[in-house]
Coordinates of C-alpha atoms in Angstrom, one line a residue:
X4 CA 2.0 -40.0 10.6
X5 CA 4.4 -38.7 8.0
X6 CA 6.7 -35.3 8.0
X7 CA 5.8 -33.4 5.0
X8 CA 8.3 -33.1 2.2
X9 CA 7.6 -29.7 1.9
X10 CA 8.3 -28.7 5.8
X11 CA 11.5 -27.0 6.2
X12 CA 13.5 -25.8 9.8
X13 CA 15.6 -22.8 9.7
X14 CA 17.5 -22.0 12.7
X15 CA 17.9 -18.6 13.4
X16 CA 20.2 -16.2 15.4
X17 CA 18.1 -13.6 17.5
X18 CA 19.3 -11.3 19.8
X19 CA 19.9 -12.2 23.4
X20 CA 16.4 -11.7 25.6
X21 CA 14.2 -11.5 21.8
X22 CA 12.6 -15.0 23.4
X23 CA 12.7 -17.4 26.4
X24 CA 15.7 -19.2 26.9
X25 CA 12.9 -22.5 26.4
X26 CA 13.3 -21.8 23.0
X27 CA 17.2 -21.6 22.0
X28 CA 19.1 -24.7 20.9
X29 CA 22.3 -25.8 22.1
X30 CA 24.2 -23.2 19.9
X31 CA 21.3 -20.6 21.3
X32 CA 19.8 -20.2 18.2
X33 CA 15.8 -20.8 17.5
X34 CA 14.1 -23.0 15.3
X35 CA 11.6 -21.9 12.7
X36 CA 9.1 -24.3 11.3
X37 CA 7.7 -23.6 7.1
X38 CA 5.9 -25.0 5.0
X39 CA 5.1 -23.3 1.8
X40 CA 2.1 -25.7 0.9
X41 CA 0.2 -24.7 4.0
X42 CA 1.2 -21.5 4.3
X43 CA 2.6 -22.3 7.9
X44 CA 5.4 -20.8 9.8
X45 CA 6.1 -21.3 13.4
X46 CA 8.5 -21.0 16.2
X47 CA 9.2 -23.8 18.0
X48 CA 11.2 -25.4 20.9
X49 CA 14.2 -27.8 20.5
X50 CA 11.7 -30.4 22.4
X51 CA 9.0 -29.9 19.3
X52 CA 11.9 -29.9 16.6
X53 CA 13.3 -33.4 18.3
X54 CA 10.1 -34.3 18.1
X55 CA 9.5 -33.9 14.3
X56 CA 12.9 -35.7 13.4
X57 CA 11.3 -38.5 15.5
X58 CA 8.7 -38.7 13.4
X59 CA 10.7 -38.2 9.8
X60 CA 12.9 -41.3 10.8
X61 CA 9.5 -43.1 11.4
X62 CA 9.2 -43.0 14.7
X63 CA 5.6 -41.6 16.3
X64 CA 6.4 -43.6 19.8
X65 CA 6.5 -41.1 23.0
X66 CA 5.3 -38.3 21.0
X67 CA 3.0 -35.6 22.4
X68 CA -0.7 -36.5 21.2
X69 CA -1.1 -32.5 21.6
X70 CA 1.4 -31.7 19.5
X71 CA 1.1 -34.2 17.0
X72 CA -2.5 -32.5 16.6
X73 CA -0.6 -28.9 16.4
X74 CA 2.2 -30.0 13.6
X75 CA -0.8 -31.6 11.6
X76 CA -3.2 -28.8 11.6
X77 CA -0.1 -26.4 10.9
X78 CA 0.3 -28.7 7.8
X79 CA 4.1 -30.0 9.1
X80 CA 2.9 -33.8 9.0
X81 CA 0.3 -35.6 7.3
X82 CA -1.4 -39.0 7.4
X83 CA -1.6 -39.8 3.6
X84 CA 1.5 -39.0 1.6
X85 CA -0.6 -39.2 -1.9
X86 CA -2.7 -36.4 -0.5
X87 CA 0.0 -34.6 0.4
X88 CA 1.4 -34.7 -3.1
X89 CA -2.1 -33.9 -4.6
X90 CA -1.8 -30.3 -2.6
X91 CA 1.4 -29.4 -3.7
X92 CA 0.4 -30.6 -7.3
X93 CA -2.5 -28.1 -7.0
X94 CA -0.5 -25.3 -6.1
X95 CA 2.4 -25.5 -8.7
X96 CA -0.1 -26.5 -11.1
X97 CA -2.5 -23.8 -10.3
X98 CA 0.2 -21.3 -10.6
X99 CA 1.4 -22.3 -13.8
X100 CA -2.3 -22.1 -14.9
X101 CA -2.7 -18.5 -13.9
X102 CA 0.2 -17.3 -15.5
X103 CA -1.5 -18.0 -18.9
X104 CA -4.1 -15.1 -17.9
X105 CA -1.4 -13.3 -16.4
X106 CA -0.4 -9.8 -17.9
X107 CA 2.4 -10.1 -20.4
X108 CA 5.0 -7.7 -21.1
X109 CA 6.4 -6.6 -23.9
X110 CA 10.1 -4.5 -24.1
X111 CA 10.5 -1.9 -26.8
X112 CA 14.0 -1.4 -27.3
X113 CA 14.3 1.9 -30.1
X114 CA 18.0 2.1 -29.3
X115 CA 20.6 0.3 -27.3
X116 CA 22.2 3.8 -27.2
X117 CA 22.8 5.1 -23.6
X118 CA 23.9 8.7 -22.7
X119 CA 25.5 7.4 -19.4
X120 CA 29.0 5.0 -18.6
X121 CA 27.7 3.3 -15.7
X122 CA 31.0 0.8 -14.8
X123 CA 28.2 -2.3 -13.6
X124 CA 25.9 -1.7 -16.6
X125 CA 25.2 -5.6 -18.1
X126 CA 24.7 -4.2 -21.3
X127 CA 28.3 -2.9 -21.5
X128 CA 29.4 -2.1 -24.6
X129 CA 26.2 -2.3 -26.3
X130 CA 25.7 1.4 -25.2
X131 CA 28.1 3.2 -27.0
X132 CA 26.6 2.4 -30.9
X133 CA 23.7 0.8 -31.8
X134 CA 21.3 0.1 -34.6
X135 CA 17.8 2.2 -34.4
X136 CA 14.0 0.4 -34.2
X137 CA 12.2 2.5 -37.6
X138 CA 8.4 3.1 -37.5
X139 CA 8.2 -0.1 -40.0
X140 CA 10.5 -2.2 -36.8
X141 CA 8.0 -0.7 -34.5
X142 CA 5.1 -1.7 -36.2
X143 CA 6.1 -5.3 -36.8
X144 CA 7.3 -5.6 -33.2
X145 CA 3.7 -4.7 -32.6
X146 CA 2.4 -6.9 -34.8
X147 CA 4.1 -9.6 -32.9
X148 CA 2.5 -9.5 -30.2
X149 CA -0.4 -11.5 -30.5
X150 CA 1.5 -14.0 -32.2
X151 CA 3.7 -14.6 -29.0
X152 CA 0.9 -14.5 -26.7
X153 CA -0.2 -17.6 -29.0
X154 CA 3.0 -19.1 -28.7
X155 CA 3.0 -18.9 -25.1
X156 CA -0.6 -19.8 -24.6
X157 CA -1.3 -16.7 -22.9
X158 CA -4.4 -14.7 -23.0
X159 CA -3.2 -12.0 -20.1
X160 CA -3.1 -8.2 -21.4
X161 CA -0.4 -7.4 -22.9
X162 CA 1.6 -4.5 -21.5
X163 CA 4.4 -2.3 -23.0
X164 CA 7.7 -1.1 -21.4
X165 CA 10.3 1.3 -22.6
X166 CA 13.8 0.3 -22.1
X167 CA 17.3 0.5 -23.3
X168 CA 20.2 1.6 -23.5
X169 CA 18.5 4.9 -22.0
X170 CA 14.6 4.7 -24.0
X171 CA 14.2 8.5 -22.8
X172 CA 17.1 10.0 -24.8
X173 CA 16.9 13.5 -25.4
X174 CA 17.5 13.3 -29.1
X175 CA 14.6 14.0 -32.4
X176 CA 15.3 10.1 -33.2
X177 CA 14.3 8.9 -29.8
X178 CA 11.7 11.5 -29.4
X179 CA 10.2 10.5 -32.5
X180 CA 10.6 6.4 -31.7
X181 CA 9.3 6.6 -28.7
X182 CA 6.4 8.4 -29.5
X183 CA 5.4 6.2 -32.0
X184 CA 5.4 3.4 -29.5
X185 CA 3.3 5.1 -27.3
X186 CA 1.3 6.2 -29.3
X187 CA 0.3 2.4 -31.1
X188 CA 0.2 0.9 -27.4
X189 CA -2.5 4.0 -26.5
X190 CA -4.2 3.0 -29.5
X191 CA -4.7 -0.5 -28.6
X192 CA -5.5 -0.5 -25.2
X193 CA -1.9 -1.4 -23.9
X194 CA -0.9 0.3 -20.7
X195 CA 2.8 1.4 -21.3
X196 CA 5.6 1.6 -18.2
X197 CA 9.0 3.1 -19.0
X198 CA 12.7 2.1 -17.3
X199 CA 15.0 4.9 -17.4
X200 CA 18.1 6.4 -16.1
X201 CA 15.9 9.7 -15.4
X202 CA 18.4 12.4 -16.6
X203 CA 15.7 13.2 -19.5
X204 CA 13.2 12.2 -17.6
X205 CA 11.4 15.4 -16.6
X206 CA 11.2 16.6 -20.4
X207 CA 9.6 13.6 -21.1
X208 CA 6.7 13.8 -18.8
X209 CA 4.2 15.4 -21.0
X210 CA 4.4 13.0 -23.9
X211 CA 4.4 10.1 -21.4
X212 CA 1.5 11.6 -19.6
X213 CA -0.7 12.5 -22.6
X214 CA -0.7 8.6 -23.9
X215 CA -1.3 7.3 -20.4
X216 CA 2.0 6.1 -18.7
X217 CA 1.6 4.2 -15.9
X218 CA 4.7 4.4 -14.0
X219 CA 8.4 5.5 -14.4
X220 CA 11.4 2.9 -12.9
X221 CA 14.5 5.3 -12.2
X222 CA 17.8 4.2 -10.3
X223 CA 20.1 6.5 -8.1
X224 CA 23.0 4.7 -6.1
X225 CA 22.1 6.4 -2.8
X226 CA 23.7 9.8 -1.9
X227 CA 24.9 12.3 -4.6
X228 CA 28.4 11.7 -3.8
X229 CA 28.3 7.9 -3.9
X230 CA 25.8 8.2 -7.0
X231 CA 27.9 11.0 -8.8
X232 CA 31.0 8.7 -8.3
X233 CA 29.9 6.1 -10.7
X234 CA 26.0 7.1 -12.5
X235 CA 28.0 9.6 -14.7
X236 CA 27.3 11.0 -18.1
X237 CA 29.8 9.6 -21.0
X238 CA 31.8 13.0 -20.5
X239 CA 32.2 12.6 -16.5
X240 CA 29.5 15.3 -15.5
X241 CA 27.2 14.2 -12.5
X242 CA 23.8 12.6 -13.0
X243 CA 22.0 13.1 -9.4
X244 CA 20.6 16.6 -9.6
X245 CA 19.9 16.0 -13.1
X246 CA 17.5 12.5 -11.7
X247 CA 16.1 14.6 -8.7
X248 CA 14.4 16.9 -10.7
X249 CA 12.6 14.2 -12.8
X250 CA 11.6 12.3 -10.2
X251 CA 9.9 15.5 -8.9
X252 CA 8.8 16.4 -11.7
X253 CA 7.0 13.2 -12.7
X254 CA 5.5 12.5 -9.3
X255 CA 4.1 15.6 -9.1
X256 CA 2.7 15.7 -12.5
X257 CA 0.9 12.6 -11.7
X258 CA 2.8 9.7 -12.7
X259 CA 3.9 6.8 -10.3
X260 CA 7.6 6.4 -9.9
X261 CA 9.5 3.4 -8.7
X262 CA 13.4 4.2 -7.5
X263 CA 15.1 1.5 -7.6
X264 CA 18.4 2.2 -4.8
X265 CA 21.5 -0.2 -5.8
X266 CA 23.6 -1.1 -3.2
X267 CA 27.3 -2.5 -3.4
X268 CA 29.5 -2.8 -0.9
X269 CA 30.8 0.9 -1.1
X270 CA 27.0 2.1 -0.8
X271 CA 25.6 0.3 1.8
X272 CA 26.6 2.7 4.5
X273 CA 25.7 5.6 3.1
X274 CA 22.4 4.1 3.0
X275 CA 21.3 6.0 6.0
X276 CA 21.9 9.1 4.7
X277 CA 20.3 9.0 2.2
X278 CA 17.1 7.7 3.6
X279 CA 17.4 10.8 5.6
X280 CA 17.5 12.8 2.1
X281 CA 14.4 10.9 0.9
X282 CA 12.6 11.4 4.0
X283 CA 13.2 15.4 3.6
X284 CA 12.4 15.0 -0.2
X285 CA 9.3 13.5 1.3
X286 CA 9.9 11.1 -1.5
X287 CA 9.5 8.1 1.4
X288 CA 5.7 8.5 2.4
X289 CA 4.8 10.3 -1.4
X290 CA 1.6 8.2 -2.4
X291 CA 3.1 8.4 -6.3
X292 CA 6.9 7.0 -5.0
X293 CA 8.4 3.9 -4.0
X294 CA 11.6 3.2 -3.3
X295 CA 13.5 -0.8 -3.4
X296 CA 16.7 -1.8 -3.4
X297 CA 18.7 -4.2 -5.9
X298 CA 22.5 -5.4 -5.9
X299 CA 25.0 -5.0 -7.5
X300 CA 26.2 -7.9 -9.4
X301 CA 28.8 -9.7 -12.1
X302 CA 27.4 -10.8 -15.2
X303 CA 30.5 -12.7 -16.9
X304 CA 27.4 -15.0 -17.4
X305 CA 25.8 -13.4 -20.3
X306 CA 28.9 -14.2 -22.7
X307 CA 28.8 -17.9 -22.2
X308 CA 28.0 -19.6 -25.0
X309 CA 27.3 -23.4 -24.8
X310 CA 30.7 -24.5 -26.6
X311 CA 32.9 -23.3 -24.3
X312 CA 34.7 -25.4 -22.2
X313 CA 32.7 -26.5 -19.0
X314 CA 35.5 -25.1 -16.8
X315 CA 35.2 -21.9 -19.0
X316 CA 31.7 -21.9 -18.4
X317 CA 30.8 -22.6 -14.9
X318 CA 34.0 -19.9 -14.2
X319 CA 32.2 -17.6 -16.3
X320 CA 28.6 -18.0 -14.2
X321 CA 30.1 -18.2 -10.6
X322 CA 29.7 -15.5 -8.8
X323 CA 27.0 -12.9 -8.9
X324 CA 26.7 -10.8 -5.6
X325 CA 29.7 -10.7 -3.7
X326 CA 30.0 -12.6 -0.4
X327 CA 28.9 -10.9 2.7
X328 CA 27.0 -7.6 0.8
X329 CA 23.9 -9.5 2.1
X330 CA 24.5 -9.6 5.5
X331 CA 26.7 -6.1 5.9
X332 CA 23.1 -4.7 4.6
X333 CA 20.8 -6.5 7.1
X334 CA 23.2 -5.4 10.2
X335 CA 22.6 -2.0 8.5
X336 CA 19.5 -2.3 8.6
X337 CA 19.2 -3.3 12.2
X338 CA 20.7 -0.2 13.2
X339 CA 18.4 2.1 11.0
X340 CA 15.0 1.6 10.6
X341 CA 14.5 4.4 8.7
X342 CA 16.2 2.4 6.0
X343 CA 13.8 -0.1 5.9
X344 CA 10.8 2.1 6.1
X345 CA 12.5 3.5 3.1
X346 CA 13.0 -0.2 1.1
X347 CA 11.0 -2.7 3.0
X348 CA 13.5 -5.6 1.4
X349 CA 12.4 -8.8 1.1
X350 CA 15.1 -10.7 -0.9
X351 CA 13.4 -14.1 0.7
X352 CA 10.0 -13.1 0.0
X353 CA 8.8 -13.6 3.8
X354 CA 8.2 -10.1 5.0
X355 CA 4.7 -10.3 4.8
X356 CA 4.1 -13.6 6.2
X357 CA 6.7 -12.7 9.0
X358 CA 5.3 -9.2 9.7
X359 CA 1.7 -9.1 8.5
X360 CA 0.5 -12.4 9.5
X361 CA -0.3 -13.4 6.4
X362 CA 0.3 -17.2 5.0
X363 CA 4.3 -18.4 3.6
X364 CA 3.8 -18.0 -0.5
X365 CA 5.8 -20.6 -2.0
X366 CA 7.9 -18.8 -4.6
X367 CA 7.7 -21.3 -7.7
X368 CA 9.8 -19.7 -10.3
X369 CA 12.2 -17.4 -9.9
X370 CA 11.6 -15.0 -12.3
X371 CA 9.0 -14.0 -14.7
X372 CA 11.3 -13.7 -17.9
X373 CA 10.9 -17.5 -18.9
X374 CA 6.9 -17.3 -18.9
X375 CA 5.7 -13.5 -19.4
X376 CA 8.4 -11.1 -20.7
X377 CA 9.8 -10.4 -24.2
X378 CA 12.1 -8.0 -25.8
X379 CA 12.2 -6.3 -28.6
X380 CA 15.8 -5.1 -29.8
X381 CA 16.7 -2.6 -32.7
X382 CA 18.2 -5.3 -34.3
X383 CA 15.1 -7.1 -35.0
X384 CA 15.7 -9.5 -32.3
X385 CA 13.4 -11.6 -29.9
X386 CA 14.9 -11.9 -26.4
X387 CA 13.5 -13.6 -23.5
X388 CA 15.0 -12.0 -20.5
X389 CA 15.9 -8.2 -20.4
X390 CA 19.4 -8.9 -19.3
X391 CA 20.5 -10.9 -22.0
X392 CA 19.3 -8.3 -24.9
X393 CA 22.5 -7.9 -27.4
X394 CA 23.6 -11.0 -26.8
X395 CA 22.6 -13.2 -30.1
X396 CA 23.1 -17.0 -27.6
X397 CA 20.2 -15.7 -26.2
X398 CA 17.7 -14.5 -29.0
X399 CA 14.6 -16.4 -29.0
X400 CA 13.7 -15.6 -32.6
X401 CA 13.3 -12.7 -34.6
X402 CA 10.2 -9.8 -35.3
X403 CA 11.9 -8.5 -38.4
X404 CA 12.0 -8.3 -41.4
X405 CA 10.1 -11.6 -40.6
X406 CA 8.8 -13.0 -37.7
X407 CA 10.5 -16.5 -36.8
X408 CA 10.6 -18.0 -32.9
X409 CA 13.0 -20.8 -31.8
X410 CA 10.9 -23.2 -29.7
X411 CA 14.1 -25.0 -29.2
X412 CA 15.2 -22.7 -27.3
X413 CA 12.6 -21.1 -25.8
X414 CA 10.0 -23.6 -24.7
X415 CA 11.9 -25.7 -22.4
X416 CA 12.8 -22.0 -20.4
X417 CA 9.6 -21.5 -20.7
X418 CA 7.5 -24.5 -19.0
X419 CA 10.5 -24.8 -16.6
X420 CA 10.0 -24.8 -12.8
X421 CA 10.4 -26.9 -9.8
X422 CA 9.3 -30.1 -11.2
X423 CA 11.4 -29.7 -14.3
X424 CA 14.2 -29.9 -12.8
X425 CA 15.1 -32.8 -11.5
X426 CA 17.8 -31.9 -8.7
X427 CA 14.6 -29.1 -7.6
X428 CA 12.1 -32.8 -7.0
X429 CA 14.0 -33.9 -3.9
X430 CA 14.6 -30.6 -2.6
X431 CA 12.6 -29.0 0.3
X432 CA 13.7 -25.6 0.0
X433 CA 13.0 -25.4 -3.8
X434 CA 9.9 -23.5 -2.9
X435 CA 11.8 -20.9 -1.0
X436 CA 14.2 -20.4 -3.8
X437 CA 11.8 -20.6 -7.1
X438 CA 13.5 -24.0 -8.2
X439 CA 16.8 -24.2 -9.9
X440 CA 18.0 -20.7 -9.9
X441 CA 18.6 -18.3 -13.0
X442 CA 17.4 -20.5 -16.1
X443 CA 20.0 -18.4 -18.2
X444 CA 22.7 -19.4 -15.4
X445 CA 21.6 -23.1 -15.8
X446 CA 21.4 -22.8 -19.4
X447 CA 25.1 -21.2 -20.0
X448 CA 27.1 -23.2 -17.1
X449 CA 25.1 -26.4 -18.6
X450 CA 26.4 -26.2 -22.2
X451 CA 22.7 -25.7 -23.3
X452 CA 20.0 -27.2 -20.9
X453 CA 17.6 -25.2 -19.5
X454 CA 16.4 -28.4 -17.2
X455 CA 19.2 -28.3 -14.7
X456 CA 19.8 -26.2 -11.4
X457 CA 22.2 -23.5 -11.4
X458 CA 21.4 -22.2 -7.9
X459 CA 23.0 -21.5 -4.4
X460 CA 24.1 -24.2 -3.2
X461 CA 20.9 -25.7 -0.3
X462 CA 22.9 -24.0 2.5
X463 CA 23.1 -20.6 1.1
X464 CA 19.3 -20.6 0.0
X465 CA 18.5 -21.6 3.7
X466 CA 21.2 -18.8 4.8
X467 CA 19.1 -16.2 2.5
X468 CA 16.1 -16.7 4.8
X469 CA 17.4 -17.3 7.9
X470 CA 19.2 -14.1 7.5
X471 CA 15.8 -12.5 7.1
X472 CA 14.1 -14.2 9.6
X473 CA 17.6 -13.0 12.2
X474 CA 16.3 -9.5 10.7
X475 CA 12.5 -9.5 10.9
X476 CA 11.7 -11.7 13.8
X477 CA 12.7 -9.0 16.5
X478 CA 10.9 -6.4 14.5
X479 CA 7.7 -8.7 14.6
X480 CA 8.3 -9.6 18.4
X481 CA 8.0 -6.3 19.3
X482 CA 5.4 -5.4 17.3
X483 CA 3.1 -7.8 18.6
X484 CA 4.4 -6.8 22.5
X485 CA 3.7 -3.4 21.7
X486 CA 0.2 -4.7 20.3
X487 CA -0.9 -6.3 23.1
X488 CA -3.7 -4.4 25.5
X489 CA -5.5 -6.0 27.6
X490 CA -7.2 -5.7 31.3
X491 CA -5.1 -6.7 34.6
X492 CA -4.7 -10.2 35.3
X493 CA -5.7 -11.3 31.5
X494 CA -3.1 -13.4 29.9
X495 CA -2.3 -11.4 26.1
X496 CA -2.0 -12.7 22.9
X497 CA 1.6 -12.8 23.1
X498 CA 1.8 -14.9 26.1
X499 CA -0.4 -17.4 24.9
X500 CA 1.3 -17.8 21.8
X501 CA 4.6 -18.5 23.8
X502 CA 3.1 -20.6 26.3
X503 CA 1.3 -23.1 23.6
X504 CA 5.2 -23.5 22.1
X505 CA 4.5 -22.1 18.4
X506 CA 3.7 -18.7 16.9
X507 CA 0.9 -19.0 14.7
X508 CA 1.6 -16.3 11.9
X509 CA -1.7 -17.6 10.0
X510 CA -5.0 -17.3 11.4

C-alpha cells in the first residue's frame, strides 16, 4: 500500500468548539486530507494522519484494515504506483488537450492612452502618449488571428476583448477605432467583451450593445472616498460617480457587468461599507452584475530584462502582494459576511469543493496567458500576457506591417505546466498552486527560461490554502448543522460524518 504522491495534509486553525476536541493536534489545530487527482478532501484525526505517515515511510503494520479501505477509496493511498501515475497523466494531459478547443482570446489594444493616473497602474507610463491602431492595424490584427490559432494548435472560438490604456475613451479617434473592431468581430461571428475604467462607459453602451457585447469588466477601489483618493482623472477630479452611473446604465440596458473591487491594505476595511453600498445599489443580487476582488500588487517585474544581473533581477521580481494583506482580508471577512456574499473569494480555488460538495479541481496552470490569450498593441506588437503589453522583452512577435511570431520565445511559455518544470515534478502541492508560479516571473528572475519555478516558496502556497480552509471550514460546518433535519432519535448526516472520522465533501 502506497501514499499517493499527489495527497497533501494541511493543518488548519479553526475556531475553538468548530469540532470535537478528537480532532485537534497537539498545537489544536486540524488536519485536512487532498488530493487533487481524486477529487478528495477530508477531515481527519491526528490518529488517521499518524496513520498515513506510517504508511509513507513504508510501514502498513498495526494499521486499521477499516481505514486503510477509507484512505484508498478517498484516493489518499494506492496499491500500484504505475497506475497511480497513469491517472495523474490523464488529467494533466487531458487538460492540456482541451485547451486546444478552448475559446481563445484576442486583446485589441487602439491606444495605450488612458484618461486616468491610477498610482498602481502596471502600465505606468505607457498611458500618458501612445501610438494609435489605424483601420489598416485593425484589419491585419484581424487577420492574425487564425494564423495564431494555427500556431498554437487551437481550434477554440476566438473571442475579442477591448482593452487599454482606457479602450472606451471619449474621443472621435477611439470612437471610431473601436467601432471598427466591433464591428469586424460582429461580422465574423466573434463575441466581443470590453475592460474599462467605466468613466465613458455609459456613452458607450449603445455602440457596444448594437454589435453584441457580451459583458463589461469595470474596477472601483471600494467606497467613494477610498476610490476617489487614488482612481482619479489626470487633472485630480473624482472618478466614482462618474463609474456608478455606467455601471447602471449598462446593466440595465442589458449588458453583463463584472466589477472587479481591489483591495490594498488601506481598503480592506472599508470593505464593509461598501458592501453595504452595493447591497442598496442592489448591485449584489443584480442577475446582470458580479462583483470579485483582486490585490493590489508591485510589478518591478515587468522591466526585467534577461541581462541584468541575477541580484538585479530576482530584486526586481520579489515581492508582489504585500505580507499579511491576505490574511488582514480573511479576518475581515470573518467578521462580515456580507462581504463575502458580495465577492465570494476563492484565491485557492477550493470554495466550491469546500462549500458545495463538489470534487478538489487540481489547478494545472496558473494562468491562461501562456496557452489562450494574445494582445494586440498599437505599436504593431504581439504580446502574450495583458500585463506585459509595452514592454518590447516581452513581445511575442509582430501583426504589422507584417506578421512575424518568435517561437523562441513563445513556445516554451506556451506548453509550460507542472511537468515542465522540473522543481513542480517532486512537488505535491504543484496542483494547488498551477506549477511553478507566474511564467513571466520565472522567465525574468531566470535570465530567460520559461522552465523554472518562480513561485511561493511550498510553505506559503500551503499557507494560501490553509488560510482558506481557517476561513471556509466554519462557514461549511454550520451550513451542514443547520442542514440537518431529521426525526427524534435518528443519528444526522452530520454526526455520522464525525463519528466515521472523515468528511466526505464528494459523493
Amino acid at each position: 500500500m502506497l501514499v499517493s504522491p499527489n495527497t497533501v495534509t494541511f493543518s488548519v486553525a479553526l475556531p475553538e468548539g468548530t469540532l470535537d476536541p478528537a480532532y485537534l493536534d497537539e498545537s489544536g489545530k486540524v488536519s485536512v486530507l487532498a488530493n487533487a487527482v481524486s477529487g478528495s478532501m477530508d477531515i481527519v484525526t491526528p490518529a488517521e494522519v499518524a496513520a498515513l505517515e506510517r504508511l509513507r515511510a513504508g510501514d502498513a503494520v498495526g494499521v486499521d484494515g477499516e481505514l486503510l479501505t477509507g484512505l484508498l477509496e478517498r484516493g489518499y493511498v494506492c496499491t500500484d504506483a504505475a497506475e497511480e501515475e497513469h491517472r495523474y497523466r490523464s488529467i494533466v494531459d487531458g487538460y492540456f488537450e482541451a485547451i486546444q478547443q478552448a475559446p481563445f482570446q484576442f486583446m485589441f489594444i487602439p491606444s495605450y492612452v488612458c484618461n486616468l493616473a491610477c498610482p498602481y497602474c502596471f502600465e505606468g507610463e505607457l498611458t500618458t502618449k501612445s501610438p494609435r491602431m489605424d483601420e489598416e492595424m485593425i484589419e491585419a490584427a484581424f487577420d492574425a488571428i487564425p494564423m495564431i490559432q494555427d500556431l498554437h494548435e487551437n481550434s477554440g472560438p476566438p473571442y475579442i476583448t477591448l482593452f487599454g490604456g482606457e479602450p472606451l475613451l471619449d474621443t472621435a479617434y477611439q470612437r471610431g477605432a473601436v467601432e471598427q473592431i466591433l464591428r469586424g468581430s460582429y461580422d465574423r461571428g466573434y463575441p466581443v467583451t470590453a475592460i474599462t475604467n467605466g468613466v465613458a462607459l455609459d456613452t458607450y453602451v449603445p455602440m457596444l450593445l448594437r454589435y453584441g457585447c457580451e459583458e463589461v469588466q469595470v474596477s472601483l477601489d471600494g467606497t467613494p472616498e477610498i476610490h476617489d483618493s487614488r482612481r482619479v482623472f489626470r487633472n485630480g477630479k473624482p472618478t466614482f460617480e462618474l463609474i456608478e452611473r455606467g455601471i447602471d446604465v449598462a446593466a440595465e440596458a442589458g449588458l453583463r457587468v463584472l466589477i472587479r473591487v481591489l483591495v490594498d491594505e488601506h481598503s480592506v476595511e472599508s470593505m464593509p461599507r461598501f458592501a453595504e453600498f452595493a447591497q442598496a445599489k442592489g448591485w449584489i443580487d443584480h442577475p446582470k452584475i458580479r462583483l470579485f476582488n483582486g490585490f493590489t500588487k508591485a510589478t518591478t517585474f515587468l522591466y526585467v530584462t534577461p541581462d541584468h544581473p541575477e541580484e538585479k533581477r530576482r530584486r526586481m521580481v520579489r515581492g508582489d502582494v504585500k505580507p499579511g494583506l491576505q490574511d488582514a482580508f480573511f479576518q475581515m471577512l470573518k467578521a462580515n459576511p456580507l462581504v463575502d456574499r458580495m465577492l465570494r473569494p476563492d484565491p485557492a480555488r477550493i470554495r466550491a469543493a469546500v462549500l458545495e460538495g463538489d470534487r478538489v479541481r487540481p489547478n494545472l496552470q496558473g494562468c491562461s496567458a501562456g496557452t489562450s490569450v494574445v494582445a494586440f498593441d498599437p505599436n504593431g506588437r504581439v504580446y502574450g500576457c495583458p500585463e506585459t503589453v509595452g514592454r518590447p522583452q516581452h513581445s511575442c512577435g509582430t501583426f504589422f506591417p507584417e506578421f512575424r511570431y518568435a517561437g523562441g520565445y513563445r513556445d516554451p511559455w506556451r506548453h509550460r505546466h507542472v511537468d515542465t518544470v522540473p522543481m513542480c515534478r517532486e512537488c505535491n502541492v504543484k496542483l494547488f498552486c498551477g506549477g511553478g508560479g507566474c511564467p513571466i516571473k520565472a522567465w525574468a528572475a531566470s535570465g530567460g527560461d520559461f522552465n523554472t519555478c518562480f513561485c511561493p516558496k511550498v510553505s506559503s502556497i500551503r499557507t494560501r490554502v490553509e488560510t482558506e480552509l481557517s476561513y471556509l471550514l466554519p462557514m461549511a460546518l454550520r451550513q451542514r448543522r443547520d442542514q440537518v433535519t431529521r426525526s427524534e432519535g435518528e443519528e444526522g448526516t452530520w454526526e455520522q460524518m464525525t463519528r466515521v472520522g472523515s468528511f466526505p465533501w464528494m459523493s
